[in-house]
Short mmCIF file of C-alpha atoms in Angstrom, two decimals:
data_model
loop_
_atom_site.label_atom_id
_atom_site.label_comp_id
_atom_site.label_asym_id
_atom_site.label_seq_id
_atom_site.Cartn_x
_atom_site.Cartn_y
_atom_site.Cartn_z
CA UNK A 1 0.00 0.00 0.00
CA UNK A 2 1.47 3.62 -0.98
CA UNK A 3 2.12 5.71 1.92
CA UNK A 4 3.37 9.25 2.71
CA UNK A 5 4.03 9.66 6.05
CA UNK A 6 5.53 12.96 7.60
CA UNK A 7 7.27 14.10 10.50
CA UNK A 8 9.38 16.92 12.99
CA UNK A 9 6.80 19.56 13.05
CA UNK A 10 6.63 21.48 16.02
CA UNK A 11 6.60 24.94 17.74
CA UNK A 12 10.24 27.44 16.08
CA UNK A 13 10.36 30.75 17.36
CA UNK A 14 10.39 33.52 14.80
CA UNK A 15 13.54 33.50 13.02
CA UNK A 16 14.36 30.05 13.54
CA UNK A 17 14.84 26.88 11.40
CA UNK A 18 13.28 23.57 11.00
CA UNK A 19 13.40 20.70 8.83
CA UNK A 20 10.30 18.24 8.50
CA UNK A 21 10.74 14.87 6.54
CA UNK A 22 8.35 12.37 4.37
CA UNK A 23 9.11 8.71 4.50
CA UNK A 24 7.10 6.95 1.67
CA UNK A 25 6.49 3.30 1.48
CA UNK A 26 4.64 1.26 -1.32
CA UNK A 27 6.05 2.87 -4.41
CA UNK A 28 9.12 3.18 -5.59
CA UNK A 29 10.19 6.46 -4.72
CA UNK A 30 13.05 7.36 -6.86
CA UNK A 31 10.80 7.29 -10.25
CA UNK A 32 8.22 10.31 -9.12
CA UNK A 33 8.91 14.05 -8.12
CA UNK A 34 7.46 15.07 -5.24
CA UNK A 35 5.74 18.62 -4.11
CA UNK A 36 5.21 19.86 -0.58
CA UNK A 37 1.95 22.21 -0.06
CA UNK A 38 1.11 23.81 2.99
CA UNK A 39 -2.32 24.85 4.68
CA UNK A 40 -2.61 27.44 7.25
CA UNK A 41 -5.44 27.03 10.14
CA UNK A 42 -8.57 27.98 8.23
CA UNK A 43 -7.31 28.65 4.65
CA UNK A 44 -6.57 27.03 1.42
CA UNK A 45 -4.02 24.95 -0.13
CA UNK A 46 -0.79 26.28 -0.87
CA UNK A 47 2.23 24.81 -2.95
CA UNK A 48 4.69 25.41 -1.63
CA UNK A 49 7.90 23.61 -3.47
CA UNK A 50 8.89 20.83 -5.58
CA UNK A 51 11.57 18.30 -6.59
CA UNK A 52 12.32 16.11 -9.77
CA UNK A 53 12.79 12.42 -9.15
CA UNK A 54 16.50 12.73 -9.31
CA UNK A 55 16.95 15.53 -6.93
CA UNK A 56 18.45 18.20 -9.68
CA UNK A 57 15.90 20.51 -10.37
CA UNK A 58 13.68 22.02 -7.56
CA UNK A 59 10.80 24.85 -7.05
CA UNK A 60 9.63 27.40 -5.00
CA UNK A 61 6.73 29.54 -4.58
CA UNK A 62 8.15 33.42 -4.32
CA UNK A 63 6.84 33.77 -0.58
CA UNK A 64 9.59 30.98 0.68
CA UNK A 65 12.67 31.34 -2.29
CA UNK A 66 15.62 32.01 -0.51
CA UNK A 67 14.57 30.22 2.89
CA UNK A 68 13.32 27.17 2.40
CA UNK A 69 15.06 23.98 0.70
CA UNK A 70 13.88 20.66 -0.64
CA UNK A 71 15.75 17.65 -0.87
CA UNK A 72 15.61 13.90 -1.04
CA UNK A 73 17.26 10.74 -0.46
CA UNK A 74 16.21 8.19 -2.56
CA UNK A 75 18.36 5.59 -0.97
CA UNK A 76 16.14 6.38 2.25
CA UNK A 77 12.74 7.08 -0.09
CA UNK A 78 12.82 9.77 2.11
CA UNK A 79 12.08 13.66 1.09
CA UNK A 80 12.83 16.71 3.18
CA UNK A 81 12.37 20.80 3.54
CA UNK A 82 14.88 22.21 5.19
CA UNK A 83 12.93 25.35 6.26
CA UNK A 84 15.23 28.93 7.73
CA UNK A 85 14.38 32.44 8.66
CA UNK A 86 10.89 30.84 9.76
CA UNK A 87 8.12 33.53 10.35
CA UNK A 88 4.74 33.84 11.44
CA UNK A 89 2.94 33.34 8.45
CA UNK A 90 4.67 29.94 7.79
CA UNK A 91 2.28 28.58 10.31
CA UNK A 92 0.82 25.67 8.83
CA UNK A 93 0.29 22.48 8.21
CA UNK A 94 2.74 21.01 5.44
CA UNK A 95 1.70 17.70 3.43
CA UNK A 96 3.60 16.03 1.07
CA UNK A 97 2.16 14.83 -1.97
CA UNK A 98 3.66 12.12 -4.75
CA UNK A 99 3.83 14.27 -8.38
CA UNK A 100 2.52 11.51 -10.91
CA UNK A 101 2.55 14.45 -14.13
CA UNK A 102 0.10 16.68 -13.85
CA UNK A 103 -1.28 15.64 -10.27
CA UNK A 104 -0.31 14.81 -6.96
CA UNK A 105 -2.26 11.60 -6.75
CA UNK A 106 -0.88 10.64 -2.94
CA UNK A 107 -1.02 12.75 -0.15
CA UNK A 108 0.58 12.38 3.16
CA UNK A 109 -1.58 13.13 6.63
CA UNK A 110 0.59 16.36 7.26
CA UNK A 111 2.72 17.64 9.83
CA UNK A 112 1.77 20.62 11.96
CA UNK A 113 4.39 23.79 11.90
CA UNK A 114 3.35 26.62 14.53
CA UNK A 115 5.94 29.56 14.29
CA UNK A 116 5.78 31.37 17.24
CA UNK A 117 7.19 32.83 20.27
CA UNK B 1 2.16 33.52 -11.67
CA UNK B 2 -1.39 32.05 -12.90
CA UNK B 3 -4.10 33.05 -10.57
CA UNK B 4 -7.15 30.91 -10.61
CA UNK B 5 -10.45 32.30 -9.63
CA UNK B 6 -12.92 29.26 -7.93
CA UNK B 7 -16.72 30.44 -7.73
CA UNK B 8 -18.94 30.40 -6.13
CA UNK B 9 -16.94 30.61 -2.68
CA UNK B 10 -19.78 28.49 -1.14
CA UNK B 11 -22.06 26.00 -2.85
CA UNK B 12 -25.95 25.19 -0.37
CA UNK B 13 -27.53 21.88 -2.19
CA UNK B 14 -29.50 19.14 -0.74
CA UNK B 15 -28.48 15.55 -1.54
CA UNK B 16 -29.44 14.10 -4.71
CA UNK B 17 -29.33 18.03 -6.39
CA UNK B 18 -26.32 18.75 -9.11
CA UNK B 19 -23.34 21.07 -8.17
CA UNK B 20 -21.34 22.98 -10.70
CA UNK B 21 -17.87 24.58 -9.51
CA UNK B 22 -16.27 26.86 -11.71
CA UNK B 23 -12.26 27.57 -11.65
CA UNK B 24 -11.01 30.16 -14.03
CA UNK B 25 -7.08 31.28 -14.97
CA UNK B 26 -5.67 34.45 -15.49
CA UNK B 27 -4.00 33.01 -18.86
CA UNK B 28 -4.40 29.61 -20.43
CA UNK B 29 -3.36 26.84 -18.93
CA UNK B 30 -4.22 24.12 -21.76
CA UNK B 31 -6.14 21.17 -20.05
CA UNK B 32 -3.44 20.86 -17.14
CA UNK B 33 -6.03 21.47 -14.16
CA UNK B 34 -6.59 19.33 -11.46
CA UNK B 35 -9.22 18.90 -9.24
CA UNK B 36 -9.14 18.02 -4.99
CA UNK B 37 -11.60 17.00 -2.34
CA UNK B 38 -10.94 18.13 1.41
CA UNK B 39 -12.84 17.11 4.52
CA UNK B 40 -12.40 18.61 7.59
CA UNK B 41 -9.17 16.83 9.36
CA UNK B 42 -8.00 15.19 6.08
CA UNK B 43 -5.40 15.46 3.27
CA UNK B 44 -6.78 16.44 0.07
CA UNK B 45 -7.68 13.84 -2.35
CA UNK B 46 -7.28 14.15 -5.97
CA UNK B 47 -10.49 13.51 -8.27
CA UNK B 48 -9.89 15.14 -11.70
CA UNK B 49 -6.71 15.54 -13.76
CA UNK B 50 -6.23 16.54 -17.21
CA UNK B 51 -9.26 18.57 -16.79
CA UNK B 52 -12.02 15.56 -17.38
CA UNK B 53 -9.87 12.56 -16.24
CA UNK B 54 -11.48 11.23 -13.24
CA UNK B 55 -8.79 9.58 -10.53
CA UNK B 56 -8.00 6.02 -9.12
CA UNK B 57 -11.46 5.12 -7.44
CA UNK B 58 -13.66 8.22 -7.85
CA UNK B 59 -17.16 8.03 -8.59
CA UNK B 60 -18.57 8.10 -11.94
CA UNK B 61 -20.98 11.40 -10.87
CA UNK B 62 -18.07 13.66 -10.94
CA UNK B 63 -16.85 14.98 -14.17
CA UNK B 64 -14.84 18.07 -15.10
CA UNK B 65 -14.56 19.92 -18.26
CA UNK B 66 -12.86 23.04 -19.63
CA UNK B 67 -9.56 23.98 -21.45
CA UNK B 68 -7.75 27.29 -21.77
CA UNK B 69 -8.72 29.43 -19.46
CA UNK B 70 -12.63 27.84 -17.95
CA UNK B 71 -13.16 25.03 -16.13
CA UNK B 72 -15.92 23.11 -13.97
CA UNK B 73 -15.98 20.26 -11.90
CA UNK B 74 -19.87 18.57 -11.63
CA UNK B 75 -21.13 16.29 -9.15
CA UNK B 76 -24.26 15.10 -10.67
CA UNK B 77 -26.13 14.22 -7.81
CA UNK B 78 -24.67 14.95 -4.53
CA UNK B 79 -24.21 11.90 -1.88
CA UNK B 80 -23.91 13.05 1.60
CA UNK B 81 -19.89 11.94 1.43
CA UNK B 82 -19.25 14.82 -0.99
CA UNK B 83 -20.07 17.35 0.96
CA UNK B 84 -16.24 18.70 1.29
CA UNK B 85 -14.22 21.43 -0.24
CA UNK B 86 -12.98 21.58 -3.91
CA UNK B 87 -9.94 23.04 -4.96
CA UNK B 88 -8.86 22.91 -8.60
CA UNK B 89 -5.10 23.11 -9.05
CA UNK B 90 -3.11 24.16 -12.55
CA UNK B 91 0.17 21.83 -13.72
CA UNK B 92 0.79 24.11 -16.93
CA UNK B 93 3.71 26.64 -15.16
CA UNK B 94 5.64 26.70 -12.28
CA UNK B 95 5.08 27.95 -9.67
CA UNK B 96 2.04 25.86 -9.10
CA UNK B 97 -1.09 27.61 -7.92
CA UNK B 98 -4.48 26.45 -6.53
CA UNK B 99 -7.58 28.24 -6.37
CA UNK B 100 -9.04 29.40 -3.07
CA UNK B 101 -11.16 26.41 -3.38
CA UNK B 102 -15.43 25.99 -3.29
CA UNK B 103 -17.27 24.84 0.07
CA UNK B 104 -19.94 22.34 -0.81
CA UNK B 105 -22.57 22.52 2.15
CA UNK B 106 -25.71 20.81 2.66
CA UNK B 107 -28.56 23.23 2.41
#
């Protein structure tokens, strides 16, 4: 069965850095890209960034360039965002989603991220 | 950055009645739209890709249509698990954008 499942959200302080993780099982992990998207308490989706299957080309939306960073190990069939300069209105909770062309057609449960002080 | 426009914001039917969601871009995005579900507490689920392509296990009442710049999901008669929120999604650029999404509610 294909799974997503992520992990190390948690309360940052403004201005600080976290990385969360998605550990996917069922698939083979190395053939797909993958896309994080975010959703803060009471609003819509948001993408947020993606990655090819091999790792060499990535994405961002404008309102993280610079700060955040995706990655993966396939060897692990593990994806991360590495996630800096963390602020308020990153508050969220980020889902990672399997990129089959065109859709994300698996979805993780999500992992909460509450920037605050 | 393509902009897509859902209406209405909130959709009241009764089960059993047809609901039409509407997602329009600011500039043509071919038939790369996607379509998601979202219930309260869950991940979104994808039911439309390709614009009229309906996903692994959806329903047969939900169709979508549209290319360029228009596009509409329909449910054509509403069971009581569809009551959710929709959010189409376009693939054709980066970055990738979603709509602000469509409540269905039960009237």
């Amino acid at each position: 069965e294909m799974q997503l499942l992520e992990s190390g959200g948690g309360l940052v302080p403004p201005g600080g850095s976290l990385t969360i993780s998605c550990a996917a099982s069922g698939f083979t992990f190395s053939s797909w890209a993958m896309n994080w998207v975010r959703q803060a308490p009471g609003k819509g989706l948001e993408w947020v960034s993606g990655i090819s299957s091999t790792g060499g080309t990535t994405y961002y939306a404008d309102s993280v360039k610079g700060r955040f960073t995706v990655s993966r190990d396939n060897s692990k069939s593990t994806l991360y965002l590495h996630m800096n300069s963390l602020r308020a209105e990153d508050t969220a909770v980020y889902y990672c989603a399997k990129d089959s062309g065109r859709r994300d057609d698996y979805w993780g449960q999500g992992t909460l991220v509450t920037v605050s002080s | 950055e393509i902009v897509l426009t859902q209406s209405p914001a909130t959709l009241s039917l009764s089960p059993g009645e047809r609901a039409t969601l509407s997602c329009r871009a600011s500039q043509s995005v071919s038939s790369y739209v996607a379509w998601y579900q979202q219930k309260p507490g869950q991940a979104p689920r994808l039911v439309i890709y390709d614009a009229s392509n309906r996903a692994t296990g959806i329903p047969a009442r939900f169709s979508g249509s549209g290319s360029g710049t228009d596009f509409t999901l329909t449910i054509s008669s509403l069971e009581p698990e569809d009551f959710a929120v929709y959010y189409c999604q376009q693939r054709s650029n980066w970055p990738l954008t979603f709509g602000g999404g469509t409540k269905v509610e039960i009237k």
